[in-house]
């Protein structure tokens, strides 16, 4: 049987983004496990701000279809989100909104894969509020199965070392635990393991 395919991406494309660091570290951890990790960047999927009139006039942007196809081919998805003003970043929300508008194609990008959430913030809550908004968008808005376990990185400006690893071994263990749960649930849901 093939290993589960796990797509990983961050909700920020800023240089030095903490959520991008978390996504990259998650992909490296996944590479050590029994799965096929695929690290994406939303910078490779440029889309205008969602507008129903624009969609009616021009259709769904090609980048939205490409992102949706990546998600539909995944057995699991890990999204690392930053927190902007106690909420979800517009880049991430816009990408999800556009991807949800794609019709046709193989598989279901939102009801097929199992999703897991990570969040990061320089503050003490570790992006908790953004992670809850992302959970609401995925589970309630898009019908995704979202793992209860999640990774929150508080004090993110000092959480990573020069190699991009966590300085705190307990944080790394939490990340491994969530990645393990994601692989297991994704494999079960895809029928890759009994």
Short mmCIF file of N, CA and C in Angstrom, two decimals:
data_model
loop_
_atom_site.label_atom_id
_atom_site.label_comp_id
_atom_site.label_asym_id
_atom_site.label_seq_id
_atom_site.Cartn_x
_atom_site.Cartn_y
_atom_site.Cartn_z
N UNK A 1 0.83 -1.20 0.00
CA UNK A 1 0.00 0.00 0.00
C UNK A 1 0.87 1.25 0.00
N UNK A 2 0.38 2.29 -0.60
CA UNK A 2 1.11 3.55 -0.64
C UNK A 2 1.05 4.25 0.72
N UNK A 3 2.02 5.10 1.01
CA UNK A 3 1.96 5.88 2.26
C UNK A 3 0.96 7.03 2.11
N UNK A 4 0.37 7.49 3.20
CA UNK A 4 -0.55 8.62 3.09
C UNK A 4 0.17 9.89 2.63
N UNK A 5 -0.51 10.65 1.80
CA UNK A 5 0.04 11.92 1.29
C UNK A 5 -0.45 13.03 2.21
N UNK A 6 0.48 13.77 2.81
CA UNK A 6 0.15 14.83 3.76
C UNK A 6 0.62 16.16 3.20
N UNK A 7 -0.32 17.04 2.90
CA UNK A 7 -0.01 18.39 2.41
C UNK A 7 0.15 19.32 3.61
N UNK A 8 1.17 20.15 3.57
CA UNK A 8 1.49 21.08 4.65
C UNK A 8 1.66 22.47 4.05
N UNK A 9 1.04 23.47 4.67
CA UNK A 9 1.29 24.85 4.25
C UNK A 9 0.98 25.82 5.38
N UNK A 10 1.51 27.03 5.22
CA UNK A 10 1.31 28.08 6.21
C UNK A 10 0.35 29.13 5.68
N UNK A 11 -0.29 29.82 6.59
CA UNK A 11 -1.21 30.90 6.23
C UNK A 11 -0.53 32.24 6.08
N UNK A 12 0.79 32.24 5.96
CA UNK A 12 1.56 33.47 5.80
C UNK A 12 2.69 33.22 4.80
N UNK A 13 3.00 34.24 4.02
CA UNK A 13 4.12 34.14 3.09
C UNK A 13 5.19 35.20 3.42
N UNK A 14 5.05 35.84 4.56
CA UNK A 14 6.01 36.86 4.99
C UNK A 14 7.38 36.25 5.21
N UNK A 15 8.42 36.96 4.81
CA UNK A 15 9.78 36.51 5.09
C UNK A 15 9.96 36.41 6.60
N UNK A 16 10.47 35.27 7.06
CA UNK A 16 10.64 35.07 8.49
C UNK A 16 9.37 34.71 9.23
N UNK A 17 8.33 34.34 8.50
CA UNK A 17 7.04 33.98 9.11
C UNK A 17 7.19 32.81 10.09
N UNK A 18 6.62 32.98 11.28
CA UNK A 18 6.67 31.91 12.28
C UNK A 18 5.82 30.72 11.84
N UNK A 19 4.68 31.00 11.21
CA UNK A 19 3.84 29.88 10.74
C UNK A 19 4.52 29.14 9.61
N UNK A 20 5.26 29.84 8.76
CA UNK A 20 6.02 29.15 7.71
C UNK A 20 7.13 28.30 8.33
N UNK A 21 7.74 28.79 9.41
CA UNK A 21 8.75 27.98 10.12
C UNK A 21 8.11 26.73 10.71
N UNK A 22 6.91 26.88 11.28
CA UNK A 22 6.20 25.74 11.84
C UNK A 22 5.84 24.74 10.74
N UNK A 23 5.36 25.23 9.60
CA UNK A 23 5.00 24.34 8.49
C UNK A 23 6.23 23.60 7.98
N UNK A 24 7.34 24.31 7.83
CA UNK A 24 8.57 23.66 7.35
C UNK A 24 9.06 22.61 8.33
N UNK A 25 8.98 22.90 9.62
CA UNK A 25 9.39 21.92 10.63
C UNK A 25 8.46 20.71 10.62
N UNK A 26 7.16 20.96 10.46
CA UNK A 26 6.19 19.85 10.38
C UNK A 26 6.51 18.96 9.17
N UNK A 27 6.82 19.57 8.03
CA UNK A 27 7.16 18.78 6.83
C UNK A 27 8.43 17.96 7.06
N UNK A 28 9.40 18.53 7.76
CA UNK A 28 10.64 17.78 8.05
C UNK A 28 10.34 16.61 8.98
N UNK A 29 9.50 16.82 9.98
CA UNK A 29 9.12 15.73 10.88
C UNK A 29 8.37 14.64 10.12
N UNK A 30 7.47 15.05 9.25
CA UNK A 30 6.70 14.08 8.46
C UNK A 30 7.60 13.26 7.55
N UNK A 31 8.68 13.87 7.06
CA UNK A 31 9.60 13.15 6.17
C UNK A 31 10.29 12.00 6.89
N UNK A 32 10.31 12.05 8.21
CA UNK A 32 10.91 10.97 9.01
C UNK A 32 9.90 9.88 9.36
N UNK A 33 8.65 10.09 8.98
CA UNK A 33 7.57 9.16 9.32
C UNK A 33 7.09 8.43 8.07
N UNK A 34 6.15 7.53 8.24
CA UNK A 34 5.64 6.73 7.13
C UNK A 34 4.55 7.49 6.38
N UNK A 35 4.98 8.46 5.58
CA UNK A 35 4.04 9.23 4.77
C UNK A 35 4.79 9.94 3.66
N UNK A 36 4.04 10.58 2.79
CA UNK A 36 4.61 11.39 1.71
C UNK A 36 4.25 12.85 1.98
N UNK A 37 5.17 13.63 2.59
CA UNK A 37 4.86 15.03 2.87
C UNK A 37 5.02 15.89 1.62
N UNK A 38 4.13 16.89 1.48
CA UNK A 38 4.18 17.83 0.37
C UNK A 38 4.05 19.22 0.98
N UNK A 39 5.14 19.99 0.97
CA UNK A 39 5.15 21.34 1.52
C UNK A 39 4.81 22.34 0.43
N UNK A 40 3.75 23.10 0.65
CA UNK A 40 3.30 24.12 -0.31
C UNK A 40 3.53 25.51 0.28
N UNK A 41 3.51 26.51 -0.59
CA UNK A 41 3.51 27.91 -0.17
C UNK A 41 2.36 28.61 -0.88
N UNK A 42 1.58 29.37 -0.14
CA UNK A 42 0.49 30.11 -0.77
C UNK A 42 1.01 31.18 -1.73
N UNK A 43 2.31 31.50 -1.65
CA UNK A 43 2.90 32.43 -2.62
C UNK A 43 2.83 31.86 -4.04
N UNK A 44 2.75 30.54 -4.15
CA UNK A 44 2.66 29.90 -5.47
C UNK A 44 1.24 29.83 -6.00
N UNK A 45 0.28 30.35 -5.21
CA UNK A 45 -1.13 30.30 -5.59
C UNK A 45 -1.75 31.70 -5.45
N UNK A 46 -1.27 32.67 -6.24
CA UNK A 46 -1.79 34.04 -6.10
C UNK A 46 -3.25 34.14 -6.58
N UNK A 47 -4.08 34.79 -5.77
CA UNK A 47 -5.49 34.93 -6.10
C UNK A 47 -5.98 36.31 -5.68
N UNK A 48 -6.91 36.89 -6.43
CA UNK A 48 -7.49 38.15 -5.99
C UNK A 48 -8.37 37.92 -4.76
N UNK A 49 -8.72 39.00 -4.09
CA UNK A 49 -9.67 38.89 -2.97
C UNK A 49 -10.97 38.32 -3.52
N UNK A 50 -11.55 37.36 -2.80
CA UNK A 50 -12.77 36.72 -3.30
C UNK A 50 -13.87 37.75 -3.51
N UNK A 51 -14.52 37.66 -4.66
CA UNK A 51 -15.61 38.55 -5.03
C UNK A 51 -16.56 37.74 -5.90
N UNK A 52 -17.80 37.61 -5.48
CA UNK A 52 -18.77 36.82 -6.23
C UNK A 52 -19.00 37.35 -7.64
N UNK A 53 -18.94 38.68 -7.82
CA UNK A 53 -19.11 39.25 -9.15
C UNK A 53 -17.93 38.88 -10.05
N UNK A 54 -16.72 38.91 -9.48
CA UNK A 54 -15.54 38.51 -10.23
C UNK A 54 -15.63 37.04 -10.63
N UNK A 55 -16.09 36.21 -9.70
CA UNK A 55 -16.25 34.79 -10.02
C UNK A 55 -17.26 34.59 -11.14
N UNK A 56 -18.37 35.33 -11.07
CA UNK A 56 -19.40 35.20 -12.10
C UNK A 56 -18.89 35.66 -13.47
N UNK A 57 -18.07 36.70 -13.48
CA UNK A 57 -17.57 37.25 -14.74
C UNK A 57 -16.40 36.46 -15.32
N UNK A 58 -15.49 36.01 -14.45
CA UNK A 58 -14.26 35.41 -14.93
C UNK A 58 -14.06 33.96 -14.52
N UNK A 59 -14.89 33.46 -13.63
CA UNK A 59 -14.73 32.11 -13.13
C UNK A 59 -13.70 32.04 -12.00
N UNK A 60 -13.40 30.85 -11.60
CA UNK A 60 -12.45 30.63 -10.52
C UNK A 60 -11.03 30.78 -11.05
N UNK A 61 -10.15 31.49 -10.34
CA UNK A 61 -8.77 31.64 -10.82
C UNK A 61 -8.07 30.28 -10.94
N UNK A 62 -7.18 30.13 -11.91
CA UNK A 62 -6.45 28.86 -12.05
C UNK A 62 -5.72 28.46 -10.77
N UNK A 63 -5.18 29.43 -10.04
CA UNK A 63 -4.45 29.10 -8.81
C UNK A 63 -5.37 28.46 -7.78
N UNK A 64 -6.63 28.88 -7.74
CA UNK A 64 -7.59 28.28 -6.80
C UNK A 64 -7.83 26.82 -7.17
N UNK A 65 -7.94 26.55 -8.45
CA UNK A 65 -8.14 25.17 -8.92
C UNK A 65 -6.91 24.32 -8.60
N UNK A 66 -5.71 24.88 -8.79
CA UNK A 66 -4.48 24.16 -8.50
C UNK A 66 -4.36 23.83 -7.01
N UNK A 67 -4.69 24.81 -6.16
CA UNK A 67 -4.64 24.57 -4.71
C UNK A 67 -5.68 23.54 -4.31
N UNK A 68 -6.87 23.68 -4.85
CA UNK A 68 -7.93 22.72 -4.54
C UNK A 68 -7.53 21.31 -4.95
N UNK A 69 -6.88 21.18 -6.10
CA UNK A 69 -6.45 19.86 -6.56
C UNK A 69 -5.38 19.27 -5.63
N UNK A 70 -4.47 20.11 -5.15
CA UNK A 70 -3.46 19.62 -4.19
C UNK A 70 -4.15 19.09 -2.93
N UNK A 71 -5.14 19.81 -2.44
CA UNK A 71 -5.86 19.38 -1.24
C UNK A 71 -6.67 18.11 -1.51
N UNK A 72 -7.28 18.02 -2.68
CA UNK A 72 -8.10 16.85 -3.02
C UNK A 72 -7.26 15.59 -3.15
N UNK A 73 -5.99 15.73 -3.56
CA UNK A 73 -5.11 14.57 -3.69
C UNK A 73 -4.50 14.15 -2.36
N UNK A 74 -4.69 14.95 -1.33
CA UNK A 74 -4.09 14.67 -0.02
C UNK A 74 -4.97 13.71 0.78
N UNK A 75 -4.31 12.93 1.63
CA UNK A 75 -5.03 12.13 2.63
C UNK A 75 -5.13 12.90 3.94
N UNK A 76 -4.18 13.80 4.15
CA UNK A 76 -4.17 14.65 5.33
C UNK A 76 -3.61 16.01 4.98
N UNK A 77 -4.01 17.02 5.75
CA UNK A 77 -3.55 18.39 5.52
C UNK A 77 -3.22 19.01 6.87
N UNK A 78 -2.03 19.62 6.97
CA UNK A 78 -1.65 20.39 8.15
C UNK A 78 -1.50 21.84 7.74
N UNK A 79 -2.28 22.72 8.39
CA UNK A 79 -2.21 24.15 8.12
C UNK A 79 -1.67 24.85 9.37
N UNK A 80 -0.62 25.64 9.17
CA UNK A 80 -0.04 26.44 10.25
C UNK A 80 -0.46 27.89 10.03
N UNK A 81 -1.21 28.44 10.97
CA UNK A 81 -1.71 29.79 10.81
C UNK A 81 -1.09 30.77 11.79
N UNK A 82 -0.78 31.97 11.31
CA UNK A 82 -0.44 33.03 12.25
C UNK A 82 -1.73 33.64 12.80
N UNK A 83 -1.61 34.56 13.71
CA UNK A 83 -2.78 35.27 14.24
C UNK A 83 -2.63 36.74 13.94
N UNK A 84 -3.59 37.31 13.23
CA UNK A 84 -3.59 38.73 12.91
C UNK A 84 -4.76 39.38 13.65
N UNK A 85 -4.48 40.31 14.53
CA UNK A 85 -5.52 41.04 15.26
C UNK A 85 -6.55 40.09 15.87
N UNK A 86 -6.05 39.06 16.55
CA UNK A 86 -6.87 38.06 17.24
C UNK A 86 -7.71 37.22 16.27
N UNK A 87 -7.28 37.14 15.01
CA UNK A 87 -8.07 36.38 14.05
C UNK A 87 -7.24 35.72 12.98
N UNK A 88 -7.95 35.20 12.00
CA UNK A 88 -7.36 34.47 10.88
C UNK A 88 -6.77 35.44 9.86
N UNK A 89 -5.59 35.15 9.29
CA UNK A 89 -5.03 36.06 8.29
C UNK A 89 -5.84 36.02 7.00
N UNK A 90 -5.98 37.19 6.35
CA UNK A 90 -6.80 37.24 5.13
C UNK A 90 -6.26 36.37 4.00
N UNK A 91 -4.95 36.22 3.88
CA UNK A 91 -4.38 35.37 2.83
C UNK A 91 -4.91 33.95 2.93
N UNK A 92 -4.91 33.39 4.12
CA UNK A 92 -5.36 32.02 4.33
C UNK A 92 -6.86 31.89 4.10
N UNK A 93 -7.63 32.80 4.67
CA UNK A 93 -9.09 32.75 4.50
C UNK A 93 -9.46 32.88 3.04
N UNK A 94 -8.80 33.79 2.32
CA UNK A 94 -9.09 33.99 0.90
C UNK A 94 -8.77 32.74 0.08
N UNK A 95 -7.63 32.11 0.39
CA UNK A 95 -7.25 30.89 -0.34
C UNK A 95 -8.28 29.79 -0.13
N UNK A 96 -8.73 29.62 1.10
CA UNK A 96 -9.74 28.60 1.40
C UNK A 96 -11.07 28.94 0.73
N UNK A 97 -11.45 30.22 0.77
CA UNK A 97 -12.71 30.63 0.14
C UNK A 97 -12.70 30.35 -1.36
N UNK A 98 -11.61 30.72 -2.04
CA UNK A 98 -11.53 30.47 -3.48
C UNK A 98 -11.49 28.98 -3.77
N UNK A 99 -10.68 28.22 -3.02
CA UNK A 99 -10.59 26.78 -3.26
C UNK A 99 -11.94 26.10 -3.09
N UNK A 100 -12.75 26.62 -2.18
CA UNK A 100 -14.08 26.02 -1.94
C UNK A 100 -15.05 26.27 -3.09
N UNK A 101 -14.72 27.21 -3.97
CA UNK A 101 -15.60 27.55 -5.09
C UNK A 101 -15.34 26.68 -6.32
N UNK A 102 -14.27 25.88 -6.31
CA UNK A 102 -13.93 25.04 -7.46
C UNK A 102 -14.93 23.88 -7.54
N UNK A 103 -15.48 23.68 -8.71
CA UNK A 103 -16.42 22.58 -8.94
C UNK A 103 -15.78 21.57 -9.87
N UNK A 104 -16.16 20.31 -9.72
CA UNK A 104 -15.62 19.27 -10.59
C UNK A 104 -14.26 18.80 -10.09
N UNK A 105 -13.62 18.01 -10.89
CA UNK A 105 -12.34 17.45 -10.50
C UNK A 105 -12.51 16.17 -9.71
N UNK A 106 -11.39 15.54 -9.43
CA UNK A 106 -11.43 14.27 -8.71
C UNK A 106 -11.27 14.51 -7.22
N UNK A 107 -12.05 13.80 -6.43
CA UNK A 107 -11.93 13.88 -4.98
C UNK A 107 -12.55 15.15 -4.42
N UNK A 108 -12.65 15.17 -3.12
CA UNK A 108 -13.20 16.30 -2.40
C UNK A 108 -12.11 16.89 -1.53
N UNK A 109 -11.76 18.13 -1.79
CA UNK A 109 -10.65 18.78 -1.08
C UNK A 109 -10.93 19.00 0.40
N UNK A 110 -12.18 18.99 0.78
CA UNK A 110 -12.52 19.32 2.16
C UNK A 110 -13.15 18.16 2.93
N UNK A 111 -13.87 17.29 2.26
CA UNK A 111 -14.46 16.15 2.97
C UNK A 111 -13.64 14.87 2.80
N UNK A 112 -12.59 14.93 1.99
CA UNK A 112 -11.72 13.78 1.80
C UNK A 112 -10.60 13.70 2.82
N UNK A 113 -9.70 14.68 2.84
CA UNK A 113 -8.55 14.61 3.76
C UNK A 113 -8.95 14.85 5.21
N UNK A 114 -8.10 14.40 6.11
CA UNK A 114 -8.19 14.76 7.52
C UNK A 114 -7.32 15.99 7.71
N UNK A 115 -7.80 16.97 8.46
CA UNK A 115 -7.07 18.22 8.67
C UNK A 115 -6.54 18.30 10.10
N UNK A 116 -5.39 18.95 10.23
CA UNK A 116 -4.83 19.27 11.54
C UNK A 116 -4.36 20.72 11.49
N UNK A 117 -4.37 21.36 12.66
CA UNK A 117 -4.09 22.79 12.75
C UNK A 117 -2.89 23.05 13.63
N UNK A 118 -2.06 23.98 13.18
CA UNK A 118 -0.99 24.54 13.99
C UNK A 118 -1.16 26.04 13.99
N UNK A 119 -0.66 26.70 15.02
CA UNK A 119 -0.73 28.16 15.07
C UNK A 119 0.50 28.69 15.78
N UNK A 120 0.80 29.94 15.50
CA UNK A 120 1.97 30.56 16.11
C UNK A 120 1.71 32.04 16.34
N UNK A 121 2.35 32.56 17.37
CA UNK A 121 2.22 33.97 17.69
C UNK A 121 3.38 34.38 18.59
N UNK A 122 3.85 35.61 18.46
CA UNK A 122 4.87 36.08 19.40
C UNK A 122 4.32 36.19 20.83
N UNK A 123 3.01 36.28 20.95
CA UNK A 123 2.37 36.42 22.26
C UNK A 123 2.26 35.11 23.01
N UNK A 124 1.65 35.19 24.18
CA UNK A 124 1.55 34.04 25.07
C UNK A 124 0.49 33.02 24.73
N UNK A 125 -0.44 33.35 23.84
CA UNK A 125 -1.52 32.41 23.51
C UNK A 125 -1.18 31.50 22.33
N UNK A 126 -0.09 31.77 21.65
CA UNK A 126 0.34 30.89 20.57
C UNK A 126 -0.57 30.83 19.37
N UNK A 127 -1.31 31.91 19.12
CA UNK A 127 -2.22 31.91 17.98
C UNK A 127 -3.52 31.17 18.22
N UNK A 128 -3.87 30.97 19.49
CA UNK A 128 -5.06 30.19 19.85
C UNK A 128 -6.32 30.72 19.18
N UNK A 129 -6.50 32.04 19.18
CA UNK A 129 -7.74 32.61 18.62
C UNK A 129 -7.82 32.36 17.12
N UNK A 130 -6.70 32.49 16.42
CA UNK A 130 -6.69 32.19 14.98
C UNK A 130 -6.95 30.71 14.73
N UNK A 131 -6.40 29.85 15.59
CA UNK A 131 -6.62 28.42 15.39
C UNK A 131 -8.09 28.06 15.57
N UNK A 132 -8.76 28.72 16.49
CA UNK A 132 -10.19 28.45 16.68
C UNK A 132 -11.01 28.94 15.48
N UNK A 133 -10.62 30.09 14.92
CA UNK A 133 -11.32 30.58 13.73
C UNK A 133 -11.07 29.66 12.54
N UNK A 134 -9.85 29.16 12.42
CA UNK A 134 -9.54 28.22 11.33
C UNK A 134 -10.34 26.93 11.52
N UNK A 135 -10.41 26.45 12.74
CA UNK A 135 -11.20 25.24 13.04
C UNK A 135 -12.66 25.46 12.64
N UNK A 136 -13.20 26.63 12.96
CA UNK A 136 -14.60 26.93 12.62
C UNK A 136 -14.78 26.95 11.10
N UNK A 137 -13.86 27.59 10.39
CA UNK A 137 -13.96 27.66 8.93
C UNK A 137 -13.90 26.26 8.31
N UNK A 138 -12.93 25.46 8.78
CA UNK A 138 -12.76 24.12 8.21
C UNK A 138 -13.92 23.19 8.57
N UNK A 139 -14.24 23.10 9.86
CA UNK A 139 -15.23 22.12 10.32
C UNK A 139 -16.66 22.56 10.01
N UNK A 140 -17.01 23.77 10.41
CA UNK A 140 -18.39 24.23 10.22
C UNK A 140 -18.64 24.75 8.81
N UNK A 141 -17.70 25.51 8.29
CA UNK A 141 -17.91 26.11 6.97
C UNK A 141 -17.71 25.15 5.82
N UNK A 142 -16.71 24.28 5.93
CA UNK A 142 -16.35 23.42 4.80
C UNK A 142 -16.60 21.94 5.04
N UNK A 143 -17.02 21.57 6.23
CA UNK A 143 -17.35 20.17 6.52
C UNK A 143 -16.16 19.26 6.67
N UNK A 144 -15.00 19.81 7.00
CA UNK A 144 -13.78 19.00 7.15
C UNK A 144 -13.79 18.24 8.47
N UNK A 145 -13.12 17.09 8.47
CA UNK A 145 -12.80 16.39 9.70
C UNK A 145 -11.49 16.99 10.20
N UNK A 146 -11.53 17.64 11.37
CA UNK A 146 -10.36 18.31 11.93
C UNK A 146 -9.99 17.63 13.24
N UNK A 147 -8.74 17.22 13.35
CA UNK A 147 -8.27 16.58 14.58
C UNK A 147 -8.44 17.52 15.78
N UNK A 148 -8.76 16.96 16.92
CA UNK A 148 -8.84 17.75 18.15
C UNK A 148 -7.45 18.24 18.56
N UNK A 149 -6.44 17.39 18.35
CA UNK A 149 -5.07 17.76 18.71
C UNK A 149 -4.59 18.88 17.80
N UNK A 150 -3.87 19.84 18.37
CA UNK A 150 -3.28 20.89 17.56
C UNK A 150 -1.97 21.35 18.18
N UNK A 151 -1.19 22.07 17.39
CA UNK A 151 0.11 22.57 17.83
C UNK A 151 0.01 24.09 17.94
N UNK A 152 0.31 24.63 19.11
CA UNK A 152 0.32 26.08 19.29
C UNK A 152 1.70 26.50 19.76
N UNK A 153 2.28 27.48 19.08
CA UNK A 153 3.62 27.94 19.40
C UNK A 153 3.52 29.36 19.95
N UNK A 154 3.59 29.48 21.28
CA UNK A 154 3.60 30.78 21.94
C UNK A 154 5.04 31.30 21.95
N UNK A 155 5.18 32.62 22.05
CA UNK A 155 6.52 33.18 22.06
C UNK A 155 7.32 32.77 20.84
N UNK A 156 6.65 32.78 19.68
CA UNK A 156 7.23 32.20 18.46
C UNK A 156 8.51 32.90 18.02
N UNK A 157 8.70 34.16 18.39
CA UNK A 157 9.92 34.87 17.97
C UNK A 157 11.17 34.26 18.57
N UNK A 158 11.02 33.51 19.67
CA UNK A 158 12.17 32.84 20.28
C UNK A 158 12.05 31.34 20.33
N UNK A 159 11.08 30.78 19.61
CA UNK A 159 10.80 29.34 19.71
C UNK A 159 11.67 28.48 18.81
N UNK A 160 12.25 29.07 17.74
CA UNK A 160 12.99 28.29 16.75
C UNK A 160 14.48 28.62 16.83
N UNK A 161 15.31 27.61 16.62
CA UNK A 161 16.75 27.85 16.59
C UNK A 161 17.18 28.21 15.16
N UNK A 162 18.47 28.39 14.96
CA UNK A 162 18.99 28.82 13.66
C UNK A 162 18.72 27.81 12.54
N UNK A 163 18.55 26.53 12.90
CA UNK A 163 18.26 25.50 11.89
C UNK A 163 16.77 25.36 11.61
N UNK A 164 15.93 26.09 12.35
CA UNK A 164 14.49 25.98 12.16
C UNK A 164 13.84 24.93 13.02
N UNK A 165 14.59 24.35 13.96
CA UNK A 165 14.02 23.38 14.90
C UNK A 165 13.50 24.11 16.13
N UNK A 166 12.62 23.44 16.86
CA UNK A 166 12.19 24.00 18.14
C UNK A 166 13.35 23.98 19.12
N UNK A 167 13.47 25.03 19.89
CA UNK A 167 14.46 25.04 20.97
C UNK A 167 14.02 24.13 22.12
N UNK A 168 12.72 24.02 22.31
CA UNK A 168 12.14 23.24 23.40
C UNK A 168 11.78 21.84 22.91
N UNK A 169 12.36 20.82 23.51
CA UNK A 169 12.09 19.45 23.11
C UNK A 169 10.63 19.06 23.33
N UNK A 170 9.98 19.61 24.36
CA UNK A 170 8.56 19.30 24.59
C UNK A 170 7.70 19.81 23.45
N UNK A 171 8.05 20.97 22.89
CA UNK A 171 7.30 21.48 21.74
C UNK A 171 7.46 20.55 20.55
N UNK A 172 8.67 20.05 20.36
CA UNK A 172 8.90 19.11 19.25
C UNK A 172 8.11 17.81 19.46
N UNK A 173 8.06 17.33 20.69
CA UNK A 173 7.28 16.13 21.00
C UNK A 173 5.80 16.34 20.72
N UNK A 174 5.28 17.53 21.05
CA UNK A 174 3.87 17.84 20.76
C UNK A 174 3.63 17.83 19.25
N UNK A 175 4.56 18.42 18.50
CA UNK A 175 4.43 18.43 17.05
C UNK A 175 4.44 17.01 16.50
N UNK A 176 5.37 16.20 16.96
CA UNK A 176 5.43 14.79 16.50
C UNK A 176 4.14 14.06 16.84
N UNK A 177 3.59 14.32 18.02
CA UNK A 177 2.34 13.67 18.42
C UNK A 177 1.20 14.02 17.49
N UNK A 178 1.09 15.29 17.13
CA UNK A 178 0.02 15.71 16.22
C UNK A 178 0.25 15.13 14.82
N UNK A 179 1.49 15.14 14.36
CA UNK A 179 1.79 14.58 13.04
C UNK A 179 1.51 13.07 13.01
N UNK A 180 1.83 12.38 14.08
CA UNK A 180 1.54 10.94 14.16
C UNK A 180 0.04 10.69 14.09
N UNK A 181 -0.72 11.47 14.86
CA UNK A 181 -2.19 11.33 14.85
C UNK A 181 -2.75 11.65 13.47
N UNK A 182 -2.19 12.66 12.80
CA UNK A 182 -2.67 13.03 11.47
C UNK A 182 -2.41 11.90 10.47
N UNK A 183 -1.22 11.33 10.50
CA UNK A 183 -0.90 10.22 9.59
C UNK A 183 -1.83 9.04 9.85
N UNK A 184 -2.02 8.69 11.11
CA UNK A 184 -2.87 7.54 11.45
C UNK A 184 -4.30 7.75 11.00
N UNK A 185 -4.86 8.91 11.29
CA UNK A 185 -6.26 9.17 10.93
C UNK A 185 -6.42 9.31 9.42
N UNK A 186 -5.44 9.94 8.76
CA UNK A 186 -5.50 10.07 7.30
C UNK A 186 -5.44 8.70 6.63
N UNK A 187 -4.56 7.83 7.13
CA UNK A 187 -4.44 6.49 6.56
C UNK A 187 -5.72 5.68 6.77
N UNK A 188 -6.30 5.78 7.95
CA UNK A 188 -7.55 5.06 8.22
C UNK A 188 -8.68 5.56 7.32
N UNK A 189 -8.79 6.87 7.22
CA UNK A 189 -9.88 7.43 6.43
C UNK A 189 -9.72 7.08 4.95
N UNK A 190 -8.49 7.02 4.48
CA UNK A 190 -8.23 6.70 3.07
C UNK A 190 -8.22 5.20 2.81
N UNK A 191 -8.37 4.40 3.87
CA UNK A 191 -8.37 2.95 3.70
C UNK A 191 -7.00 2.38 3.41
N UNK A 192 -5.95 3.10 3.87
CA UNK A 192 -4.59 2.64 3.63
C UNK A 192 -4.11 1.70 4.72
N UNK A 193 -4.80 1.69 5.85
CA UNK A 193 -4.46 0.80 6.96
C UNK A 193 -5.75 0.27 7.58
N UNK A 194 -5.65 -0.91 8.12
CA UNK A 194 -6.82 -1.50 8.80
C UNK A 194 -6.84 -1.10 10.25
#
